[in-house]
Short mmCIF file of C-alpha atoms in Angstrom, two decimals:
data_model
loop_
_atom_site.label_atom_id
_atom_site.label_comp_id
_atom_site.label_asym_id
_atom_site.label_seq_id
_atom_site.Cartn_x
_atom_site.Cartn_y
_atom_site.Cartn_z
CA UNK A 1 -83.61 39.76 11.19
CA UNK A 2 -81.52 41.43 8.79
CA UNK A 3 -82.01 40.35 5.12
CA UNK A 4 -79.23 41.88 3.80
CA UNK A 5 -75.74 42.31 4.72
CA UNK A 6 -73.48 45.11 3.51
CA UNK A 7 -69.55 44.29 3.36
CA UNK A 8 -66.47 45.70 2.86
CA UNK A 9 -64.20 43.63 1.06
CA UNK A 10 -60.31 43.52 0.15
CA UNK A 11 -60.18 41.07 -2.77
CA UNK A 12 -57.61 41.59 -5.17
CA UNK A 13 -58.92 41.85 -8.45
CA UNK A 14 -58.09 38.60 -10.37
CA UNK A 15 -58.02 36.68 -7.11
CA UNK A 16 -60.53 34.06 -8.59
CA UNK A 17 -59.54 31.72 -6.24
CA UNK A 18 -59.80 33.80 -2.97
CA UNK A 19 -63.15 35.07 -4.37
CA UNK A 20 -64.81 31.97 -5.11
CA UNK A 21 -63.75 30.44 -1.72
CA UNK A 22 -64.98 32.89 -0.03
CA UNK A 23 -68.59 33.21 -1.60
CA UNK A 24 -68.84 29.66 -1.26
CA UNK A 25 -67.68 30.31 2.49
CA UNK A 26 -70.42 33.20 2.94
CA UNK A 27 -73.14 30.81 1.27
CA UNK A 28 -72.67 27.86 3.77
CA UNK A 29 -73.32 30.51 6.26
CA UNK A 30 -76.32 31.47 4.87
CA UNK A 31 -75.18 34.69 2.33
CA UNK A 32 -75.57 34.92 -1.09
CA UNK A 33 -73.56 37.73 -3.08
CA UNK A 34 -76.15 39.89 -4.80
CA UNK A 35 -74.21 43.00 -5.73
CA UNK A 36 -70.61 44.52 -5.89
CA UNK A 37 -69.68 48.06 -5.78
CA UNK A 38 -66.35 49.77 -5.30
CA UNK A 39 -67.04 50.17 -1.85
CA UNK A 40 -68.96 47.19 -0.52
CA UNK A 41 -70.41 43.93 -1.66
CA UNK A 42 -74.03 43.32 -0.55
CA UNK A 43 -75.40 39.79 0.43
CA UNK A 44 -78.89 38.93 0.29
CA UNK A 45 -79.82 36.08 2.94
CA UNK A 46 -80.62 32.43 2.02
CA UNK A 47 -80.63 29.31 3.67
CA UNK A 48 -77.46 28.25 4.21
CA UNK A 49 -76.40 25.71 1.60
CA UNK A 50 -73.48 24.36 -0.34
CA UNK A 51 -73.47 26.88 -3.82
CA UNK A 52 -70.68 26.50 -6.21
CA UNK A 53 -69.05 29.88 -7.66
CA UNK A 54 -67.38 31.16 -10.41
CA UNK A 55 -65.39 33.94 -11.47
CA UNK A 56 -65.24 34.51 -15.06
CA UNK A 57 -63.09 37.58 -16.55
CA UNK A 58 -64.71 39.41 -19.41
CA UNK A 59 -62.41 41.61 -21.02
CA UNK A 60 -65.10 43.50 -23.47
CA UNK A 61 -68.07 44.23 -20.89
CA UNK A 62 -67.89 48.05 -20.46
CA UNK A 63 -69.43 49.94 -17.20
CA UNK A 64 -70.45 52.52 -19.40
CA UNK A 65 -73.20 50.10 -21.51
CA UNK A 66 -76.71 51.05 -20.71
CA UNK A 67 -77.78 47.36 -20.78
CA UNK A 68 -75.70 44.09 -21.40
CA UNK A 69 -74.71 44.08 -24.59
CA UNK A 70 -75.82 40.71 -27.10
CA UNK A 71 -72.21 39.18 -26.65
CA UNK A 72 -72.83 39.80 -22.85
CA UNK A 73 -76.34 38.26 -22.89
CA UNK A 74 -75.41 35.17 -25.08
CA UNK A 75 -72.10 34.52 -22.70
CA UNK A 76 -74.61 34.40 -19.77
CA UNK A 77 -76.92 31.97 -22.03
CA UNK A 78 -74.52 29.47 -22.10
CA UNK A 79 -73.87 29.65 -18.47
CA UNK A 80 -77.19 29.47 -17.54
CA UNK A 81 -77.75 26.07 -20.19
CA UNK A 82 -75.09 24.41 -17.87
CA UNK A 83 -77.11 25.89 -14.48
CA UNK A 84 -74.60 28.54 -13.90
CA UNK A 85 -76.96 31.82 -12.88
CA UNK A 86 -75.51 35.31 -12.62
CA UNK A 87 -75.65 36.64 -9.15
CA UNK A 88 -73.81 39.95 -9.94
CA UNK A 89 -71.39 41.62 -12.58
CA UNK A 90 -69.02 44.41 -12.21
CA UNK A 91 -66.42 46.00 -14.27
CA UNK A 92 -64.83 43.19 -16.71
CA UNK A 93 -65.67 40.53 -13.58
CA UNK A 94 -68.72 38.34 -13.49
CA UNK A 95 -69.85 36.09 -10.57
CA UNK A 96 -71.96 32.87 -11.27
CA UNK A 97 -73.09 30.32 -8.83
CA UNK A 98 -74.26 26.70 -9.34
CA UNK A 99 -76.40 24.98 -7.06
CA UNK A 100 -76.22 21.42 -8.51
CA UNK A 101 -73.83 19.26 -6.76
CA UNK A 102 -70.95 18.80 -9.25
CA UNK A 103 -71.59 20.95 -12.32
CA UNK A 104 -69.28 21.18 -15.01
CA UNK A 105 -66.75 24.52 -14.77
CA UNK A 106 -67.57 27.67 -16.72
CA UNK A 107 -63.52 27.47 -17.66
CA UNK A 108 -62.52 24.09 -18.82
CA UNK A 109 -59.52 25.32 -20.77
CA UNK A 110 -57.00 26.72 -18.22
CA UNK A 111 -54.78 28.54 -21.27
CA UNK A 112 -57.53 30.34 -22.26
CA UNK A 113 -58.54 31.16 -18.89
CA UNK A 114 -55.17 32.78 -17.88
CA UNK A 115 -55.42 35.04 -21.30
CA UNK A 116 -58.77 36.31 -20.33
CA UNK A 117 -57.50 36.71 -16.88
CA UNK A 118 -54.52 38.81 -18.48
CA UNK A 119 -57.09 40.86 -21.12
CA UNK A 120 -59.13 42.05 -18.02
CA UNK A 121 -56.19 42.43 -15.96
CA UNK A 122 -54.68 44.75 -18.36
CA UNK A 123 -57.84 46.88 -19.03
CA UNK A 124 -58.33 47.67 -15.34
CA UNK A 125 -56.02 47.13 -12.61
CA UNK A 126 -52.92 47.14 -14.55
CA UNK A 127 -52.74 50.59 -15.43
CA UNK A 128 -53.48 51.96 -11.96
CA UNK A 129 -50.78 49.83 -10.18
CA UNK A 130 -48.46 50.91 -13.02
CA UNK A 131 -49.26 54.37 -12.13
CA UNK A 132 -49.03 54.43 -8.24
CA UNK A 133 -45.74 52.74 -8.63
CA UNK A 134 -44.53 55.20 -11.04
CA UNK A 135 -45.50 57.97 -8.55
CA UNK A 136 -44.78 56.00 -5.47
CA UNK A 137 -41.51 55.26 -6.34
CA UNK A 138 -40.78 59.45 -7.25
CA UNK A 139 -42.60 60.81 -4.23
CA UNK A 140 -41.00 57.85 -2.32
CA UNK A 141 -37.60 58.76 -3.27
CA UNK A 142 -38.11 62.64 -2.99
CA UNK A 143 -39.48 61.79 0.72
CA UNK A 144 -36.61 59.76 1.48
CA UNK A 145 -34.31 62.04 -0.09
CA UNK A 146 -35.73 64.96 2.24
CA UNK A 147 -35.44 62.92 5.49
CA UNK A 148 -31.89 62.43 4.52
CA UNK A 149 -31.31 65.85 3.88
CA UNK A 150 -33.70 68.07 5.70
CA UNK A 151 -35.23 65.89 8.63
CA UNK A 152 -36.96 68.83 10.75
CA UNK A 153 -38.48 70.10 7.76
CA UNK A 154 -40.00 66.60 6.74
CA UNK A 155 -41.11 65.80 10.96
CA UNK A 156 -42.67 69.69 11.22
CA UNK A 157 -44.78 69.14 8.31
CA UNK A 158 -47.74 66.93 8.95
CA UNK A 159 -48.96 67.41 5.18
CA UNK A 160 -44.97 66.63 4.01
CA UNK A 161 -44.80 63.80 6.54
CA UNK A 162 -48.30 61.98 5.56
CA UNK A 163 -48.09 62.11 2.07
CA UNK A 164 -44.58 61.08 1.54
CA UNK A 165 -45.89 58.21 3.95
CA UNK A 166 -48.81 57.76 1.88
CA UNK A 167 -46.95 57.17 -1.58
CA UNK A 168 -44.54 54.82 -0.13
CA UNK A 169 -47.44 52.65 0.77
CA UNK A 170 -48.79 53.28 -2.40
CA UNK A 171 -45.32 52.07 -3.91
CA UNK A 172 -45.03 48.46 -1.31
CA UNK A 173 -48.96 48.14 -2.55
CA UNK A 174 -48.52 48.57 -5.88
CA UNK A 175 -45.22 46.51 -6.31
CA UNK A 176 -46.57 44.04 -4.40
CA UNK A 177 -49.43 43.36 -6.22
CA UNK A 178 -47.55 43.45 -9.75
CA UNK A 179 -44.82 41.00 -8.38
CA UNK A 180 -47.51 38.45 -7.42
CA UNK A 181 -49.53 38.94 -10.31
CA UNK A 182 -46.93 38.36 -13.05
CA UNK A 183 -45.11 35.84 -10.80
CA UNK A 184 -48.40 34.12 -10.81
CA UNK A 185 -48.55 34.46 -14.54
CA UNK A 186 -45.82 33.21 -15.39
CA UNK A 187 -46.35 29.66 -13.51
CA UNK A 188 -49.71 29.86 -14.54
CA UNK A 189 -48.99 29.77 -18.21
CA UNK A 190 -46.55 26.74 -17.79
CA UNK A 191 -48.88 24.81 -15.93
CA UNK A 192 -52.01 25.73 -18.09
CA UNK A 193 -50.17 24.00 -21.27
CA UNK A 194 -50.50 20.64 -18.96
CA UNK A 195 -53.85 21.46 -18.43
CA UNK A 196 -53.84 22.63 -15.04
CA UNK A 197 -55.60 26.11 -13.70
CA UNK A 198 -53.42 27.55 -11.07
CA UNK A 199 -55.02 29.26 -8.33
CA UNK A 200 -54.78 32.66 -7.78
CA UNK A 201 -52.95 34.32 -4.67
CA UNK A 202 -54.42 37.51 -3.46
CA UNK A 203 -53.30 40.19 -0.73
CA UNK A 204 -56.73 40.39 1.24
CA UNK A 205 -54.91 41.22 4.50
CA UNK A 206 -52.90 43.62 2.95
CA UNK A 207 -55.41 45.15 1.65
CA UNK A 208 -57.27 45.24 4.68
CA UNK A 209 -54.29 46.63 6.71
CA UNK A 210 -53.29 49.62 4.07
CA UNK A 211 -57.16 50.50 4.26
CA UNK A 212 -56.98 51.01 8.34
CA UNK A 213 -53.86 52.52 8.41
CA UNK A 214 -54.55 54.83 5.63
CA UNK A 215 -58.28 55.74 7.47
CA UNK A 216 -56.17 56.07 10.80
CA UNK A 217 -53.35 58.04 8.96
CA UNK A 218 -55.93 60.65 7.56
CA UNK A 219 -57.83 61.51 10.96
CA UNK A 220 -54.31 61.65 12.57
CA UNK A 221 -53.43 64.06 9.56
CA UNK A 222 -56.53 66.15 10.30
CA UNK A 223 -56.07 66.23 14.01
CA UNK A 224 -51.90 67.16 13.51
CA UNK A 225 -53.65 70.25 11.18
CA UNK A 226 -55.40 71.37 14.31
CA UNK A 227 -53.11 74.76 15.05
CA UNK A 228 -52.01 75.40 11.08
CA UNK A 229 -54.85 76.70 9.62
CA UNK A 230 -55.19 74.39 7.11
CA UNK A 231 -57.69 71.88 8.64
CA UNK A 232 -60.84 73.56 7.62
CA UNK A 233 -59.37 73.40 4.46
CA UNK A 234 -58.25 70.21 4.04
CA UNK A 235 -61.53 68.60 5.83
CA UNK A 236 -63.72 70.19 3.17
CA UNK A 237 -61.13 68.77 0.17
CA UNK A 238 -61.07 65.57 1.45
CA UNK A 239 -65.03 65.66 2.12
CA UNK A 240 -65.22 67.09 -1.60
CA UNK A 241 -62.69 64.03 -2.81
CA UNK A 242 -65.10 61.50 -1.23
CA UNK A 243 -68.46 63.30 -2.25
CA UNK A 244 -67.13 63.26 -5.76
CA UNK A 245 -67.57 59.43 -6.11
CA UNK A 246 -71.13 58.79 -5.49
CA UNK A 247 -71.84 61.77 -7.55
CA UNK A 248 -69.96 60.60 -10.67
CA UNK A 249 -70.70 57.63 -10.31
CA UNK A 250 -74.87 58.59 -9.70
CA UNK A 251 -74.42 60.40 -13.12
CA UNK A 252 -72.94 57.27 -14.79
CA UNK A 253 -75.91 55.45 -13.34
CA UNK A 254 -78.65 58.22 -14.38
CA UNK A 255 -77.00 58.16 -18.15
CA UNK A 256 -77.52 54.22 -17.70
CA UNK A 257 -80.79 54.08 -16.73
CA UNK A 258 -81.60 56.62 -19.51
CA UNK A 259 -80.26 54.61 -22.13
CA UNK A 260 -77.63 56.77 -23.13
CA UNK A 261 -75.13 54.81 -25.31
CA UNK A 262 -71.64 53.85 -24.20
CA UNK A 263 -69.65 56.53 -25.95
CA UNK A 264 -72.18 59.12 -25.24
CA UNK A 265 -72.33 58.10 -21.11
CA UNK A 266 -68.03 57.95 -20.94
CA UNK A 267 -67.72 61.66 -22.36
CA UNK A 268 -71.09 62.92 -20.07
CA UNK A 269 -69.59 61.15 -17.16
CA UNK A 270 -66.06 62.65 -17.77
CA UNK A 271 -67.04 66.22 -18.35
CA UNK A 272 -69.84 65.88 -14.95
CA UNK A 273 -66.70 64.76 -12.93
CA UNK A 274 -64.59 67.59 -14.40
CA UNK A 275 -66.87 70.36 -14.38
CA UNK A 276 -67.90 68.70 -10.30
CA UNK A 277 -64.12 68.91 -9.47
CA UNK A 278 -63.52 72.15 -10.95
CA UNK A 279 -67.19 73.59 -9.26
CA UNK A 280 -66.56 72.30 -5.64
CA UNK A 281 -62.89 73.03 -5.33
CA UNK A 282 -63.72 76.78 -6.79
CA UNK A 283 -66.26 76.86 -4.47
CA UNK A 284 -64.09 75.69 -1.14
CA UNK A 285 -61.29 78.14 -2.15
CA UNK A 286 -64.03 81.27 -2.54
CA UNK A 287 -65.43 80.52 1.09
CA UNK A 288 -61.76 80.27 2.45
CA UNK A 289 -60.71 83.29 0.74
CA UNK A 290 -63.81 85.46 2.19
CA UNK A 291 -63.88 83.73 5.11
CA UNK A 292 -60.28 85.03 5.46
CA UNK A 293 -61.66 88.48 4.52
CA UNK A 294 -64.75 88.75 6.26
CA UNK A 295 -62.98 87.61 9.56
CA UNK A 296 -65.11 84.12 10.15
CA UNK A 297 -61.98 82.11 9.83
CA UNK A 298 -59.24 83.70 11.79
CA UNK A 299 -55.99 82.94 10.89
CA UNK A 300 -54.93 80.54 13.94
CA UNK A 301 -51.24 81.86 13.77
CA UNK A 302 -50.31 83.11 17.02
CA UNK A 303 -48.58 86.92 17.60
CA UNK A 304 -45.19 87.18 17.70
CA UNK A 305 -43.87 85.58 21.03
CA UNK A 306 -41.64 88.40 21.57
CA UNK A 307 -41.09 91.80 19.36
CA UNK A 308 -38.29 93.88 18.23
CA UNK A 309 -40.33 96.45 20.21
CA UNK A 310 -40.36 94.59 23.39
CA UNK A 311 -36.85 94.03 23.08
CA UNK A 312 -35.84 97.62 21.49
CA UNK A 313 -38.29 99.74 23.58
CA UNK A 314 -39.38 100.79 20.43
CA UNK A 315 -42.95 101.28 19.28
CA UNK A 316 -43.01 98.53 16.51
CA UNK A 317 -46.55 98.66 15.06
CA UNK A 318 -46.16 99.88 12.15
CA UNK A 319 -43.49 97.12 11.17
CA UNK A 320 -43.43 94.14 8.73
CA UNK A 321 -44.10 91.06 11.18
CA UNK A 322 -44.22 88.06 8.59
CA UNK A 323 -44.80 84.62 10.59
CA UNK A 324 -45.34 81.22 9.82
CA UNK A 325 -46.23 77.90 11.14
CA UNK A 326 -45.65 74.16 10.51
CA UNK A 327 -46.85 71.26 12.87
CA UNK A 328 -47.16 67.84 13.00
CA UNK A 329 -47.44 65.05 15.92
CA UNK A 330 -43.74 65.49 16.37
CA UNK A 331 -42.48 68.84 15.87
CA UNK A 332 -43.55 72.43 15.64
CA UNK A 333 -41.82 75.05 13.86
CA UNK A 334 -42.51 78.32 14.67
CA UNK A 335 -40.75 81.43 12.08
CA UNK A 336 -40.61 85.30 13.02
CA UNK A 337 -39.09 87.83 10.48
CA UNK A 338 -39.45 91.56 11.87
CA UNK A 339 -38.14 94.78 10.50
CA UNK A 340 -39.76 98.49 10.06
CA UNK A 341 -41.02 98.51 6.66
CA UNK A 342 -40.73 97.68 3.08
CA UNK A 343 -37.60 100.04 2.53
CA UNK A 344 -35.83 99.68 5.73
CA UNK A 345 -34.23 96.81 6.81
CA UNK A 346 -33.12 97.91 10.08
CA UNK A 347 -32.91 97.03 13.31
CA UNK A 348 -33.87 92.93 11.91
CA UNK A 349 -34.54 90.13 13.77
CA UNK A 350 -35.65 86.56 12.67
CA UNK A 351 -35.92 83.33 14.94
CA UNK A 352 -37.62 79.95 14.71
CA UNK A 353 -38.80 78.11 17.69
CA UNK A 354 -38.84 74.59 17.47
CA UNK A 355 -41.22 73.02 19.55
CA UNK A 356 -40.24 69.12 20.27
CA UNK A 357 -43.28 67.43 20.79
CA UNK A 358 -41.65 63.54 21.50
CA UNK A 359 -38.75 64.11 23.79
CA UNK A 360 -37.02 61.05 22.64
CA UNK A 361 -36.38 63.39 19.08
CA UNK A 362 -35.14 66.33 21.07
CA UNK A 363 -31.10 65.51 21.09
CA UNK A 364 -31.90 64.19 17.13
CA UNK A 365 -33.09 67.81 16.86
CA UNK A 366 -30.59 69.72 18.45
CA UNK A 367 -27.97 67.84 16.68
CA UNK A 368 -29.31 68.50 13.14
CA UNK A 369 -29.87 72.43 14.24
CA UNK A 370 -26.52 72.71 15.29
CA UNK A 371 -24.90 70.94 12.16
CA UNK A 372 -26.92 72.93 10.05
CA UNK A 373 -24.35 75.60 8.96
CA UNK A 374 -21.82 72.16 8.24
CA UNK A 375 -22.38 72.48 4.48
CA UNK A 376 -21.10 75.67 4.38
CA UNK A 377 -17.45 74.66 5.50
CA UNK A 378 -15.02 74.99 2.42
CA UNK A 379 -16.69 77.79 0.77
CA UNK A 380 -15.55 81.58 1.22
CA UNK A 381 -17.13 81.84 4.59
CA UNK A 382 -17.01 79.19 7.18
CA UNK A 383 -19.61 79.24 10.23
CA UNK A 384 -19.34 77.46 13.41
CA UNK A 385 -21.55 77.53 16.35
CA UNK A 386 -19.12 77.86 19.77
CA UNK A 387 -20.95 77.18 23.19
CA UNK A 388 -22.04 80.57 25.52
CA UNK A 389 -23.25 81.58 28.35
CA UNK A 390 -26.71 79.55 28.69
CA UNK A 391 -27.77 81.27 32.12
CA UNK A 392 -28.09 84.75 30.36
CA UNK A 393 -30.61 83.15 28.13
CA UNK A 394 -32.19 81.20 30.98
CA UNK A 395 -31.52 78.24 28.95
CA UNK A 396 -30.22 74.61 29.39
CA UNK A 397 -27.46 75.26 26.40
CA UNK A 398 -26.57 77.98 24.23
CA UNK A 399 -24.23 78.18 21.41
CA UNK A 400 -23.11 81.43 19.01
CA UNK A 401 -22.72 81.27 15.63
CA UNK A 402 -19.49 82.50 14.81
CA UNK A 403 -18.24 83.60 10.89
CA UNK A 404 -14.84 83.38 9.88
CA UNK A 405 -14.12 83.64 13.70
CA UNK A 406 -16.12 86.52 14.43
CA UNK A 407 -19.47 86.56 16.32
CA UNK A 408 -22.69 86.94 14.18
CA UNK A 409 -25.71 87.81 16.56
CA UNK A 410 -27.31 84.46 15.83
CA UNK A 411 -27.55 82.06 18.41
CA UNK A 412 -29.31 78.60 19.12
CA UNK A 413 -30.65 78.00 22.29
CA UNK A 414 -32.28 75.09 23.95
CA UNK A 415 -34.60 74.64 26.25
CA UNK A 416 -36.97 72.31 28.14
CA UNK A 417 -38.87 71.40 25.10
CA UNK A 418 -38.27 74.41 22.79
CA UNK A 419 -35.10 75.34 20.75
CA UNK A 420 -34.57 78.46 19.66
CA UNK A 421 -32.28 79.73 16.40
CA UNK A 422 -32.28 83.68 16.72
CA UNK A 423 -30.66 86.22 14.49
CA UNK A 424 -30.41 90.04 14.77
CA UNK A 425 -28.33 92.91 13.40
CA UNK A 426 -27.61 94.10 16.75
CA UNK A 427 -25.68 92.58 19.69
CA UNK A 428 -28.31 91.33 22.05
CA UNK A 429 -27.73 92.61 25.58
CA UNK A 430 -28.11 90.57 28.73
CA UNK A 431 -31.32 91.86 29.50
CA UNK A 432 -33.04 91.29 26.17
CA UNK A 433 -31.82 87.69 26.42
CA UNK A 434 -33.02 87.19 29.45
CA UNK A 435 -36.42 88.53 28.32
CA UNK A 436 -36.41 86.30 25.36
CA UNK A 437 -36.04 83.27 27.84
CA UNK A 438 -38.60 84.38 29.73
CA UNK A 439 -41.06 84.69 27.08
CA UNK A 440 -40.09 81.41 25.93
CA UNK A 441 -40.14 79.48 29.14
CA UNK A 442 -43.57 81.22 29.48
CA UNK A 443 -44.82 78.98 26.57
CA UNK B 1 -43.08 25.47 -25.22
CA UNK B 2 -46.71 27.17 -25.68
CA UNK B 3 -48.56 25.77 -28.42
CA UNK B 4 -48.90 27.62 -31.72
CA UNK B 5 -52.55 28.58 -32.37
CA UNK B 6 -54.46 25.70 -33.84
CA UNK B 7 -51.67 23.99 -35.10
CA UNK B 8 -52.53 20.93 -33.09
CA UNK B 9 -56.04 21.35 -31.32
CA UNK B 10 -57.02 20.29 -27.98
CA UNK B 11 -59.34 17.76 -26.95
CA UNK B 12 -61.88 20.37 -26.58
CA UNK B 13 -61.33 22.35 -29.66
CA UNK B 14 -61.59 18.88 -31.51
CA UNK B 15 -64.66 17.45 -30.22
CA UNK B 16 -66.42 21.07 -30.70
CA UNK B 17 -65.13 20.88 -34.26
CA UNK B 18 -66.25 17.32 -34.57
CA UNK B 19 -70.07 18.57 -33.44
CA UNK B 20 -70.22 21.28 -36.35
CA UNK B 21 -69.12 18.92 -38.97
CA UNK B 22 -72.63 19.37 -39.41
CA UNK B 23 -74.91 21.95 -38.54
CA UNK B 24 -75.16 22.49 -34.63
CA UNK B 25 -76.31 25.48 -32.03
CA UNK B 26 -73.29 26.15 -30.39
CA UNK B 27 -75.03 26.12 -27.14
CA UNK B 28 -75.95 22.22 -27.97
CA UNK B 29 -72.06 21.32 -28.20
CA UNK B 30 -72.00 21.90 -24.19
CA UNK B 31 -74.49 18.54 -24.31
CA UNK B 32 -73.10 16.68 -27.33
CA UNK B 33 -69.62 16.26 -26.40
CA UNK B 34 -70.10 14.66 -23.15
CA UNK B 35 -72.78 12.15 -25.02
CA UNK B 36 -69.93 11.51 -27.79
CA UNK B 37 -67.29 10.43 -25.26
CA UNK B 38 -69.09 8.88 -22.51
CA UNK B 39 -68.90 11.90 -20.15
CA UNK B 40 -64.84 11.94 -20.34
CA UNK B 41 -64.74 14.77 -21.98
CA UNK B 42 -66.54 18.13 -21.02
CA UNK B 43 -66.73 21.82 -22.15
CA UNK B 44 -67.24 24.58 -20.10
CA UNK B 45 -69.54 27.24 -21.17
CA UNK B 46 -66.97 30.02 -21.11
CA UNK B 47 -64.77 27.99 -22.88
CA UNK B 48 -67.32 26.97 -25.33
CA UNK B 49 -68.07 30.56 -26.11
CA UNK B 50 -64.60 31.87 -26.07
CA UNK B 51 -63.49 28.83 -28.69
CA UNK B 52 -66.66 29.52 -30.88
CA UNK B 53 -65.39 33.30 -30.81
CA UNK B 54 -61.76 32.10 -31.98
CA UNK B 55 -62.89 29.53 -34.20
CA UNK B 56 -65.08 32.54 -36.10
CA UNK B 57 -62.32 35.19 -36.12
CA UNK B 58 -59.90 32.44 -37.61
CA UNK B 59 -62.74 31.27 -40.43
CA UNK B 60 -62.61 27.95 -39.30
CA UNK B 61 -66.41 27.81 -38.66
CA UNK B 62 -69.42 29.89 -39.94
CA UNK B 63 -72.84 31.29 -38.45
CA UNK B 64 -75.47 29.64 -40.62
CA UNK B 65 -78.44 31.05 -38.57
CA UNK B 66 -79.85 32.67 -35.66
CA UNK B 67 -82.90 32.36 -33.61
CA UNK B 68 -82.32 35.45 -30.73
CA UNK B 69 -79.19 34.67 -29.04
CA UNK B 70 -79.19 30.94 -30.39
CA UNK B 71 -76.84 30.42 -32.87
CA UNK B 72 -75.91 27.96 -35.53
CA UNK B 73 -72.44 27.37 -36.72
CA UNK B 74 -71.24 25.09 -39.28
CA UNK B 75 -67.60 24.11 -40.27
CA UNK B 76 -65.83 25.69 -43.10
CA UNK B 77 -63.29 24.39 -45.42
CA UNK B 78 -60.42 25.77 -43.58
CA UNK B 79 -62.10 24.37 -40.41
CA UNK B 80 -62.66 20.92 -41.95
CA UNK B 81 -58.99 21.01 -43.31
CA UNK B 82 -57.82 21.84 -39.95
CA UNK B 83 -59.55 18.68 -38.24
CA UNK B 84 -58.52 16.38 -40.68
CA UNK B 85 -55.19 17.24 -40.32
CA UNK B 86 -55.56 16.71 -36.57
CA UNK B 87 -57.29 12.92 -37.31
CA UNK B 88 -54.56 12.54 -39.59
CA UNK B 89 -52.28 13.45 -36.83
CA UNK B 90 -53.95 11.58 -34.49
CA UNK B 91 -54.17 8.38 -36.49
CA UNK B 92 -50.45 8.33 -37.24
CA UNK B 93 -49.76 9.26 -33.21
CA UNK B 94 -51.74 5.48 -32.82
CA UNK B 95 -50.02 3.77 -36.12
CA UNK B 96 -46.65 4.70 -34.63
CA UNK B 97 -47.76 3.14 -31.14
CA UNK B 98 -49.06 -0.11 -32.59
CA UNK B 99 -45.55 -0.25 -34.97
CA UNK B 100 -43.48 0.17 -31.76
CA UNK B 101 -45.09 -1.70 -29.60
CA UNK B 102 -45.65 -4.79 -31.97
CA UNK B 103 -41.56 -4.61 -32.64
CA UNK B 104 -40.95 -4.51 -28.59
CA UNK B 105 -43.49 -7.74 -28.57
CA UNK B 106 -41.26 -9.70 -31.32
CA UNK B 107 -38.14 -9.13 -29.55
#
């Protein structure tokens, strides 16, 4: 039979009432809180019984102190005198329990209690919430503006798509927490003047939902990087980020064990985290660069689907062929640009093939690409797509781009799940169009 | 409207200061107050600790001796003045009540 239980909990820092009720429930089921860490709480098996819990906020507790300060110990002595034993403590939060039937609460003055909570909240979570709100608002606005202005760019990049969504989640979470806290504080201050402590309200379910969403979306993100060459780098980066927490925490704990003073511990832990981040990210970058150079990490960008050489029947082995790929679970965008060399730019060809992975997005993507040149209307040049013979391309639909009423050797061609945008500096023949169509259909 | 600090005292502040009219260990106040009030007023350990800190900061009490982490306190002149002022204020409340009720009964 297991005598310890580790549980991931999702309580808001200031949710005193929620934490106390939960711990009382756990004790009635035979589990007493023993330790709180950033990731999980540890419970010890006990005889199931009714135990009272009290969460106290003590703004001067520092997580870097080698041992409890004299003031902290004096506070604990006061609590112990009235039957309250310290179960555990984390940054600025102490959890006491009392096995007596009807103990005198640790806090009997709601005005002081509301102020104590506020001092601790100010020193801990408030800064993070405001920072999250600020970044979430800026990045969220940028995400929405890209979604409205250039949705294909956003939907075809897993990194842009997921980071944008994560920042919006951060915005929603921080806003919810801040509004709830300040609403509670306003009401709690009023009631405290009348001698009543207003119970706190946290967002345990929201915290749980966001954590699950983040974990699932990170997995989705890494899977959707499979064809972009970024998967190794981003997975390693994420692992470094995850490994960083216990490593930095380990440095802090070791210094505490060695009785290093609070200020020195803070400085050394900060220096260690900075060095660690620098070394690990530097090592990762070096490994990636070396891996690409010696061929261990092959670039997984495909060779061009079709080349100038194939179309014009020339030897294009010396041609400059730049390519790029963006991929997400919804769209893939493959770009290719080809021309003879740095000095010669003719013949030249650029194309982008958009793969629509979710069928219901097809019409939206095709329509967006069709209207791509609308914003040029009213300038010196006017662009317009004019329907052309799709059979020549072996496609479902095709348009040719006209500039100031003249054909421009640029086409938008729709296949089953691919949409081609192509531009050349020569007039494509029927055979060349057919060859391109065959190549794309073979994909 | 929030109460200005120490302009009027809460019940718990009043009894803590009353306990400290003679030298007393901080921790013992937790037992003394319920005894003085027949259990009507109880002071929580956290509240007592915080109030003692605030009284010290406001020079209303002073530390007289320390045995390990146990500390003894007593009222300062300023603390005594505040306690007396509160006593007078409470008395005037009682006096006003009596005067008003007597008038009502005479009607």
